[in-house]
Structure formats: C-alpha cells, structure tokens
C-alpha cells in the first residue's frame, strides 16, 4: 500500500511542480546575491545568507532557511490536505476501501508516503542549492568549511572552529531529519483536517490557518505562556545543528513537541476516519 | 449471499433505511428497485462496510458486516454511485493501482487480469489516454472492469448502466447474464424498471427506506387470469362471450378466461375474426407503482 501511495504521488505532475518551486526560490535568491556581489550585513536577510557569499557549500543551509517558513509548509499542507479529502473528492476513496484496504492501513500509508515526499523534496532542495552555491560562490578558497557559531538571532558569523566537509554533511543530515520531523507534526494536523472535510482545499487552508495562527502568537509577548507548545515554535532550531558544538537543548524540545503533535493528531485522524461513514 | 435483519440507518432524525430484511440467494440476479432517495445507495454502502448501520445485522457471503468485512470484500466486486478514477492517469494505470492497493492481487497475473477485465467490458483496445478524456460511458465501463478485476463471487452494482447508450446497455446486460450463468451472484440497484425487468430473476422494492416487496420476478409477472383480444368484430365477440367480458375499448376486449388457445378456438368457431390474443401479465411498472409512493426528489405542494 505504501508503494501504491508513493506511485500515486510520483505520477502527479503537481507534486513535481511543488518540488520545482521549492528549488526555484533559493535559486532566484542565489542569482541575485551573486550578481549584486555584496553580502547582506550579518543579522539581516535570511539565516546564513551573509556567509554563503564567502562559501557556496553553505548555500544548502541558507536555502533551507528560505523555504522553511512558508514554501515548505504550503507544499506539505497541499499534499497532506489532499490525502483523504482528495480521494473522497475523486470518489476513489470508496473504491479503495471496497478493494479492500483497511482504513488504518490507508491512513498509515498516506502518512509514510507524505514523510517520503517531504524528505525527498528537502533532499532535492539541498542538492540543487549545493550545486548552485558552489557554481555561484565557489567553496570559499579553504578546504575546510567553517561552522557559524552565531547568536540566537540567527546571526551567522564564520567564527568558531572550522568543520571538515564530512562533519558539515553530518550536520546537514541532522538538520534535514529535524526539518522532516517538524513538517510531519504539521502534516499530522492537516491530515486530521483532511479526514474531517471532504474538500482537499479546505483541509489545506485549515492547516495553513493553524500555521499562521501559530506564527502570529509566536510574535506576541502576551502569549508567552503558550509559546513553547506552538507547532512552529522550534521549527528554526535546526540552525542549532550548525553551531559548534551542536546546541541540543532546543532540538530535543522540538523533537518531543513534534512527536506529541504527531501522536495526538494522527491519533485523532485515525479515530475519526476509522469510525466515519464514507458517503463521498 | 446477502442477508440483512432489521437493518436501520438514521442520519439525525431522518431515517434513510428502516428495518430492512433483505435476502439475496446464491445465483440470483437480484434487482433492487426504488424511487430516487429511497435509501438504495445507503443500503449498498452498508453492505460494503462504507457506512455503519445504526441498528440491525448484515451478513454477506455468510460473514457478518462490518465486523469481518475484510474477509468478505475480496470476493465482492462493486460499483457504488458511479465509477471513479484518478483523472490524470490512464484506465489501465488506474486498474493497476487499485489492484496493487489491496491484498490478493498477484503482481504477475495483474497485466493479464486487467486486459481480460477491459476486454469483458468492451474497452480491450483502449489507448493510453487519461481517464479525464474518457466519455461517461467509457468511465462506466472502466468502473465495471474494476469490479470484475478479481473475478468476484458477488457483484454489487449501483446503477451500472448509467451513461451508457442502448447498445452499451445491451452489452452490459449480456455480460452480466453470462457472468451469472458462470456462478456469479448479481445484486443490482437501479431505478430503471426496464433494465431490471430484462435482467433480473428476483426483485426487491424499497420505498422511503422500507422494503415493501421482495419476490421472484416470475411470480410477480404471473398471468392475471385475463386475456386481451383484438378483433374487428367486437360486437360479435361480445355476444359469444357474454358473461366473461370484463371491458371493451373499441376493437379491444378484456376477457376473464384462463387459456388463450381455447378462447381463440372458441372465437374462430363462432366466426369471429381475431387479430391478436394474449394472456394479460402485470408489468413490473404496475407492480412497483402499486407498492411505492412518489420519490423523495418530488416536493409537491402540501394538500
């Protein structure tokens, strides 16, 4: 069933289009940076942007910082919102269930396929931006890559010990995994909405509404008490993988929080879907 | 094959299906009739475990539904409320995905089974065009192919000839008759009386959620004990058959009599010319109209 779900995703032009868009944004920014030939001052612009001008190998990290706040969640919301509601809208849901495919199995396969999609999308973004970064900015002249040990505001100076490229690769891997987990918490929320609504668009917009609410509350001091529990609160903590040494505290909190969201909302999606009358 | 006891489904205060006790026997071609909105589709969905009953029991292929529906469905082919497919993929690809989605669809035999099913429904030569470019009739045929893919013992078909032209309807009827002769039980829900009358051996009629009739078609259509005679000499005929004449409309007579052959001999002997003579049978339409009210899509003024 997982294979079938993956094939369905791979056969959808929309899925590839979303990946293309994800790659395009960092590419556009990169081209502007390269042609302007001066770096944004540290502390302004996206994370890592001031550093990449000196070292193209860091560009994947900058690319992730660019797509994470909005582009990636939109892609995830569209795909997760489509999971059950999309099948219901085309009428294929009833034929899948009559095939028969167990409801729990279907939901699980959708979630796994979504995780693979998110991982693949991020890996493709990382690879294209790595190639692009090296082409546009070179590798900074020194064989070792310096890890930015910046301030919590996302300032990325090149201070700190230099990292070998294998260490950078490892950290990149950690960051990618962390982002995938962050996205899955959000995906579980949207997928729950997808089992409630029969409209894929409605479910996706509902997911985005959650995202926006969370982002707004994040900037509100009065909401300080709930901040640590907002789904987006630790999203940017993947940056901590590029500090030296890696700052695990927020990463651990983030993983725990996302695991909570996944369990609660995937559980709710399951409870709703398994007992629901399928009338679509 | 299908047995239900006091099957009931309520949506809030509306009762969609009300204490229905259905019995479909092995080898039947069962026609499930009812006006629009009478609960046909809800009942079909309950049989397939898509909708959960409020009360009552369902048994399909001898096993309780929805409790053991996973063991039942592999032997059931279904078409529910029109066909559905991923519009951007070809028909073949759709069938392959559907087949791969569940257990018991061998990968090695998949291609052959898909070809066979498409051949059966008259789509054997279909090209790689996506389903969104299919006509309504082609989609209906593809949906049927999906139902036939694993050679089910029981076919549950909701309005299977929707969107087909007369030629296509005849083809599907012949296909279903042929499958039935090969041992497949066919349960067909429809509001098209002619379709059921031509195909089915047994009918159930549902009206406003209640099963109002379930009977063999042959019994329903038994002779009424009247004979219809057409003659250019109606007055002479009426004189011969004095006490037996029930009604007269121009040169057409309705006569209470058991045997058309004997009646014909009697009339000819008396010098009455006969242009037509046949035993009167109730049509399915009369039977159904007698037991059902107007469909729920009709909202006439009260009073």
PDB file of N, CA and C in Angstrom, chain B residues 62-122:
ATOM      1  N   UNK B  62     -22.064 -15.055   4.033  1.00  0.00           N
ATOM      2  CA  UNK B  62     -22.057 -15.853   5.256  1.00  0.00           C
ATOM      3  C   UNK B  62     -21.276 -15.265   6.407  1.00  0.00           C
ATOM      4  N   UNK B  63     -20.739 -14.027   6.234  1.00  0.00           N
ATOM      5  CA  UNK B  63     -19.970 -13.433   7.320  1.00  0.00           C
ATOM      6  C   UNK B  63     -20.558 -12.095   7.726  1.00  0.00           C
ATOM      7  N   UNK B  64     -20.461 -11.770   9.009  1.00  0.00           N
ATOM      8  CA  UNK B  64     -21.058 -10.516   9.467  1.00  0.00           C
ATOM      9  C   UNK B  64     -20.287  -9.291   8.959  1.00  0.00           C
ATOM     10  N   UNK B  65     -21.049  -8.292   8.550  1.00  0.00           N
ATOM     11  CA  UNK B  65     -20.503  -7.000   8.103  1.00  0.00           C
ATOM     12  C   UNK B  65     -21.027  -5.955   9.064  1.00  0.00           C
ATOM     13  N   UNK B  66     -20.206  -5.003   9.502  1.00  0.00           N
ATOM     14  CA  UNK B  66     -18.840  -4.715   9.065  1.00  0.00           C
ATOM     15  C   UNK B  66     -17.749  -5.459   9.853  1.00  0.00           C
ATOM     16  N   UNK B  67     -18.132  -6.324  10.775  1.00  0.00           N
ATOM     17  CA  UNK B  67     -17.138  -6.937  11.643  1.00  0.00           C
ATOM     18  C   UNK B  67     -16.045  -7.683  10.862  1.00  0.00           C
ATOM     19  N   UNK B  68     -16.464  -8.502   9.909  1.00  0.00           N
ATOM     20  CA  UNK B  68     -15.476  -9.272   9.157  1.00  0.00           C
ATOM     21  C   UNK B  68     -15.479  -8.878   7.687  1.00  0.00           C
ATOM     22  N   UNK B  69     -15.699  -7.589   7.466  1.00  0.00           N
ATOM     23  CA  UNK B  69     -15.850  -7.109   6.089  1.00  0.00           C
ATOM     24  C   UNK B  69     -14.566  -7.324   5.276  1.00  0.00           C
ATOM     25  N   UNK B  70     -13.429  -7.329   5.966  1.00  0.00           N
ATOM     26  CA  UNK B  70     -12.150  -7.508   5.266  1.00  0.00           C
ATOM     27  C   UNK B  70     -12.041  -8.899   4.645  1.00  0.00           C
ATOM     28  N   UNK B  71     -12.752  -9.876   5.221  1.00  0.00           N
ATOM     29  CA  UNK B  71     -12.716 -11.221   4.635  1.00  0.00           C
ATOM     30  C   UNK B  71     -13.746 -11.361   3.522  1.00  0.00           C
ATOM     31  N   UNK B  72     -14.751 -10.505   3.570  1.00  0.00           N
ATOM     32  CA  UNK B  72     -15.846 -10.601   2.610  1.00  0.00           C
ATOM     33  C   UNK B  72     -15.481  -9.909   1.298  1.00  0.00           C
ATOM     34  N   UNK B  73     -14.941  -8.702   1.426  1.00  0.00           N
ATOM     35  CA  UNK B  73     -14.782  -7.848   0.249  1.00  0.00           C
ATOM     36  C   UNK B  73     -13.880  -8.414  -0.858  1.00  0.00           C
ATOM     37  N   UNK B  74     -12.845  -9.217  -0.533  1.00  0.00           N
ATOM     38  CA  UNK B  74     -12.050  -9.750  -1.646  1.00  0.00           C
ATOM     39  C   UNK B  74     -12.865 -10.567  -2.643  1.00  0.00           C
ATOM     40  N   UNK B  75     -14.012 -11.092  -2.224  1.00  0.00           N
ATOM     41  CA  UNK B  75     -14.843 -11.875  -3.131  1.00  0.00           C
ATOM     42  C   UNK B  75     -15.995 -11.067  -3.705  1.00  0.00           C
ATOM     43  N   UNK B  76     -15.965  -9.764  -3.477  1.00  0.00           N
ATOM     44  CA  UNK B  76     -17.054  -8.910  -3.933  1.00  0.00           C
ATOM     45  C   UNK B  76     -16.511  -7.872  -4.910  1.00  0.00           C
ATOM     46  N   UNK B  77     -17.216  -7.692  -6.011  1.00  0.00           N
ATOM     47  CA  UNK B  77     -16.891  -6.603  -6.936  1.00  0.00           C
ATOM     48  C   UNK B  77     -17.995  -5.574  -6.815  1.00  0.00           C
ATOM     49  N   UNK B  78     -17.630  -4.302  -6.791  1.00  0.00           N
ATOM     50  CA  UNK B  78     -18.667  -3.312  -6.523  1.00  0.00           C
ATOM     51  C   UNK B  78     -18.533  -2.082  -7.409  1.00  0.00           C
ATOM     52  N   UNK B  79     -19.678  -1.513  -7.692  1.00  0.00           N
ATOM     53  CA  UNK B  79     -19.747  -0.226  -8.371  1.00  0.00           C
ATOM     54  C   UNK B  79     -20.731   0.588  -7.536  1.00  0.00           C
ATOM     55  N   UNK B  80     -20.234   1.623  -6.887  1.00  0.00           N
ATOM     56  CA  UNK B  80     -21.078   2.384  -5.968  1.00  0.00           C
ATOM     57  C   UNK B  80     -21.241   3.810  -6.462  1.00  0.00           C
ATOM     58  N   UNK B  81     -22.461   4.208  -6.727  1.00  0.00           N
ATOM     59  CA  UNK B  81     -22.761   5.587  -7.104  1.00  0.00           C
ATOM     60  C   UNK B  81     -21.824   6.124  -8.168  1.00  0.00           C
ATOM     61  N   UNK B  82     -21.744   5.418  -9.249  1.00  0.00           N
ATOM     62  CA  UNK B  82     -20.924   5.896 -10.353  1.00  0.00           C
ATOM     63  C   UNK B  82     -19.470   5.492 -10.209  1.00  0.00           C
ATOM     64  N   UNK B  83     -18.773   5.408 -11.332  1.00  0.00           N
ATOM     65  CA  UNK B  83     -17.364   4.997 -11.300  1.00  0.00           C
ATOM     66  C   UNK B  83     -16.486   6.145 -10.824  1.00  0.00           C
ATOM     67  N   UNK B  84     -15.279   5.837 -10.396  1.00  0.00           N
ATOM     68  CA  UNK B  84     -14.326   6.877 -10.012  1.00  0.00           C
ATOM     69  C   UNK B  84     -12.923   6.408 -10.358  1.00  0.00           C
ATOM     70  N   UNK B  85     -12.107   7.355 -10.821  1.00  0.00           N
ATOM     71  CA  UNK B  85     -10.731   7.019 -11.170  1.00  0.00           C
ATOM     72  C   UNK B  85      -9.890   8.285 -11.070  1.00  0.00           C
ATOM     73  N   UNK B  86      -8.571   8.104 -10.976  1.00  0.00           N
ATOM     74  CA  UNK B  86      -7.696   9.279 -10.971  1.00  0.00           C
ATOM     75  C   UNK B  86      -7.679   9.859 -12.376  1.00  0.00           C
ATOM     76  N   UNK B  87      -8.145  11.106 -12.522  1.00  0.00           N
ATOM     77  CA  UNK B  87      -8.391  11.615 -13.869  1.00  0.00           C
ATOM     78  C   UNK B  87      -7.133  11.798 -14.719  1.00  0.00           C
ATOM     79  N   UNK B  88      -5.968  11.962 -14.070  1.00  0.00           N
ATOM     80  CA  UNK B  88      -4.772  12.254 -14.880  1.00  0.00           C
ATOM     81  C   UNK B  88      -4.047  10.995 -15.317  1.00  0.00           C
ATOM     82  N   UNK B  89      -4.561   9.822 -14.902  1.00  0.00           N
ATOM     83  CA  UNK B  89      -3.907   8.563 -15.266  1.00  0.00           C
ATOM     84  C   UNK B  89      -4.766   7.795 -16.270  1.00  0.00           C
ATOM     85  N   UNK B  90      -4.130   6.869 -16.978  1.00  0.00           N
ATOM     86  CA  UNK B  90      -4.867   6.068 -17.946  1.00  0.00           C
ATOM     87  C   UNK B  90      -5.722   5.040 -17.219  1.00  0.00           C
ATOM     88  N   UNK B  91      -6.676   4.468 -17.942  1.00  0.00           N
ATOM     89  CA  UNK B  91      -7.556   3.466 -17.351  1.00  0.00           C
ATOM     90  C   UNK B  91      -6.777   2.270 -16.838  1.00  0.00           C
ATOM     91  N   UNK B  92      -5.834   1.816 -17.650  1.00  0.00           N
ATOM     92  CA  UNK B  92      -5.016   0.668 -17.267  1.00  0.00           C
ATOM     93  C   UNK B  92      -4.240   0.948 -15.985  1.00  0.00           C
ATOM     94  N   UNK B  93      -3.647   2.138 -15.930  1.00  0.00           N
ATOM     95  CA  UNK B  93      -2.846   2.517 -14.760  1.00  0.00           C
ATOM     96  C   UNK B  93      -3.738   2.584 -13.519  1.00  0.00           C
ATOM     97  N   UNK B  94      -4.945   3.104 -13.698  1.00  0.00           N
ATOM     98  CA  UNK B  94      -5.893   3.158 -12.591  1.00  0.00           C
ATOM     99  C   UNK B  94      -6.201   1.770 -12.052  1.00  0.00           C
ATOM    100  N   UNK B  95      -6.458   0.845 -12.981  1.00  0.00           N
ATOM    101  CA  UNK B  95      -6.781  -0.516 -12.548  1.00  0.00           C
ATOM    102  C   UNK B  95      -5.571  -1.146 -11.856  1.00  0.00           C
ATOM    103  N   UNK B  96      -4.382  -0.873 -12.372  1.00  0.00           N
ATOM    104  CA  UNK B  96      -3.175  -1.463 -11.777  1.00  0.00           C
ATOM    105  C   UNK B  96      -2.973  -0.936 -10.356  1.00  0.00           C
ATOM    106  N   UNK B  97      -3.197   0.365 -10.165  1.00  0.00           N
ATOM    107  CA  UNK B  97      -3.041   0.946  -8.823  1.00  0.00           C
ATOM    108  C   UNK B  97      -4.075   0.362  -7.868  1.00  0.00           C
ATOM    109  N   UNK B  98      -5.303   0.235  -8.341  1.00  0.00           N
ATOM    110  CA  UNK B  98      -6.363  -0.307  -7.498  1.00  0.00           C
ATOM    111  C   UNK B  98      -6.038  -1.745  -7.120  1.00  0.00           C
ATOM    112  N   UNK B  99      -5.558  -2.501  -8.091  1.00  0.00           N
ATOM    113  CA  UNK B  99      -5.258  -3.907  -7.836  1.00  0.00           C
ATOM    114  C   UNK B  99      -4.100  -4.040  -6.850  1.00  0.00           C
ATOM    115  N   UNK B 100      -3.101  -3.163  -6.993  1.00  0.00           N
ATOM    116  CA  UNK B 100      -1.925  -3.245  -6.120  1.00  0.00           C
ATOM    117  C   UNK B 100      -2.227  -2.751  -4.710  1.00  0.00           C
ATOM    118  N   UNK B 101      -3.327  -1.994  -4.561  1.00  0.00           N
ATOM    119  CA  UNK B 101      -3.599  -1.370  -3.268  1.00  0.00           C
ATOM    120  C   UNK B 101      -3.986  -2.380  -2.197  1.00  0.00           C
ATOM    121  N   UNK B 102      -4.614  -3.475  -2.602  1.00  0.00           N
ATOM    122  CA  UNK B 102      -5.067  -4.444  -1.608  1.00  0.00           C
ATOM    123  C   UNK B 102      -4.360  -5.771  -1.756  1.00  0.00           C
ATOM    124  N   UNK B 103      -4.670  -6.677  -0.847  1.00  0.00           N
ATOM    125  CA  UNK B 103      -4.036  -7.992  -0.910  1.00  0.00           C
ATOM    126  C   UNK B 103      -4.725  -8.845  -1.956  1.00  0.00           C
ATOM    127  N   UNK B 104      -4.041  -9.901  -2.354  1.00  0.00           N
ATOM    128  CA  UNK B 104      -4.668 -10.912  -3.196  1.00  0.00           C
ATOM    129  C   UNK B 104      -4.702 -10.578  -4.672  1.00  0.00           C
ATOM    130  N   UNK B 105      -4.050  -9.490  -5.051  1.00  0.00           N
ATOM    131  CA  UNK B 105      -3.929  -9.182  -6.475  1.00  0.00           C
ATOM    132  C   UNK B 105      -2.506  -9.474  -6.904  1.00  0.00           C
ATOM    133  N   UNK B 106      -2.267 -10.656  -7.396  1.00  0.00           N
ATOM    134  CA  UNK B 106      -0.894 -11.057  -7.747  1.00  0.00           C
ATOM    135  C   UNK B 106      -0.302 -10.146  -8.792  1.00  0.00           C
ATOM    136  N   UNK B 107       0.955  -9.752  -8.566  1.00  0.00           N
ATOM    137  CA  UNK B 107       1.616  -8.848  -9.493  1.00  0.00           C
ATOM    138  C   UNK B 107       1.825  -9.512 -10.861  1.00  0.00           C
ATOM    139  N   UNK B 108       2.100 -10.822 -10.824  1.00  0.00           N
ATOM    140  CA  UNK B 108       2.431 -11.499 -12.081  1.00  0.00           C
ATOM    141  C   UNK B 108       1.225 -11.626 -13.001  1.00  0.00           C
ATOM    142  N   UNK B 109       0.056 -11.828 -12.363  1.00  0.00           N
ATOM    143  CA  UNK B 109      -1.126 -12.014 -13.199  1.00  0.00           C
ATOM    144  C   UNK B 109      -1.855 -10.706 -13.468  1.00  0.00           C
ATOM    145  N   UNK B 110      -1.335  -9.602 -12.890  1.00  0.00           N
ATOM    146  CA  UNK B 110      -2.076  -8.348 -12.931  1.00  0.00           C
ATOM    147  C   UNK B 110      -2.367  -7.903 -14.355  1.00  0.00           C
ATOM    148  N   UNK B 111      -1.342  -7.898 -15.172  1.00  0.00           N
ATOM    149  CA  UNK B 111      -1.484  -7.398 -16.530  1.00  0.00           C
ATOM    150  C   UNK B 111      -2.538  -8.175 -17.301  1.00  0.00           C
ATOM    151  N   UNK B 112      -2.478  -9.500 -17.137  1.00  0.00           N
ATOM    152  CA  UNK B 112      -3.419 -10.361 -17.854  1.00  0.00           C
ATOM    153  C   UNK B 112      -4.841 -10.116 -17.352  1.00  0.00           C
ATOM    154  N   UNK B 113      -4.969 -10.003 -16.010  1.00  0.00           N
ATOM    155  CA  UNK B 113      -6.304  -9.803 -15.453  1.00  0.00           C
ATOM    156  C   UNK B 113      -6.891  -8.469 -15.891  1.00  0.00           C
ATOM    157  N   UNK B 114      -6.041  -7.441 -15.940  1.00  0.00           N
ATOM    158  CA  UNK B 114      -6.527  -6.129 -16.390  1.00  0.00           C
ATOM    159  C   UNK B 114      -6.981  -6.204 -17.841  1.00  0.00           C
ATOM    160  N   UNK B 115      -6.167  -6.862 -18.673  1.00  0.00           N
ATOM    161  CA  UNK B 115      -6.544  -6.992 -20.084  1.00  0.00           C
ATOM    162  C   UNK B 115      -7.867  -7.726 -20.230  1.00  0.00           C
ATOM    163  N   UNK B 116      -8.021  -8.800 -19.443  1.00  0.00           N
ATOM    164  CA  UNK B 116      -9.254  -9.585 -19.516  1.00  0.00           C
ATOM    165  C   UNK B 116     -10.458  -8.755 -19.110  1.00  0.00           C
ATOM    166  N   UNK B 117     -10.309  -8.041 -17.988  1.00  0.00           N
ATOM    167  CA  UNK B 117     -11.436  -7.254 -17.482  1.00  0.00           C
ATOM    168  C   UNK B 117     -11.816  -6.169 -18.491  1.00  0.00           C
ATOM    169  N   UNK B 118     -10.808  -5.514 -19.070  1.00  0.00           N
ATOM    170  CA  UNK B 118     -11.095  -4.469 -20.052  1.00  0.00           C
ATOM    171  C   UNK B 118     -11.775  -5.063 -21.279  1.00  0.00           C
ATOM    172  N   UNK B 119     -11.312  -6.250 -21.675  1.00  0.00           N
ATOM    173  CA  UNK B 119     -11.909  -6.940 -22.823  1.00  0.00           C
ATOM    174  C   UNK B 119     -13.389  -7.235 -22.534  1.00  0.00           C
ATOM    175  N   UNK B 120     -13.663  -7.712 -21.318  1.00  0.00           N
ATOM    176  CA  UNK B 120     -15.032  -8.081 -20.936  1.00  0.00           C
ATOM    177  C   UNK B 120     -15.994  -6.902 -21.055  1.00  0.00           C
ATOM    178  N   UNK B 121     -15.526  -5.715 -20.648  1.00  0.00           N
ATOM    179  CA  UNK B 121     -16.436  -4.567 -20.641  1.00  0.00           C
ATOM    180  C   UNK B 121     -16.372  -3.768 -21.935  1.00  0.00           C
ATOM    181  N   UNK B 122     -15.611  -4.280 -22.905  1.00  0.00           N
ATOM    182  CA  UNK B 122     -15.565  -3.622 -24.197  1.00  0.00           C
ATOM    183  C   UNK B 122     -14.598  -2.462 -24.277  1.00  0.00           C
TER     184      UNK B 122
END
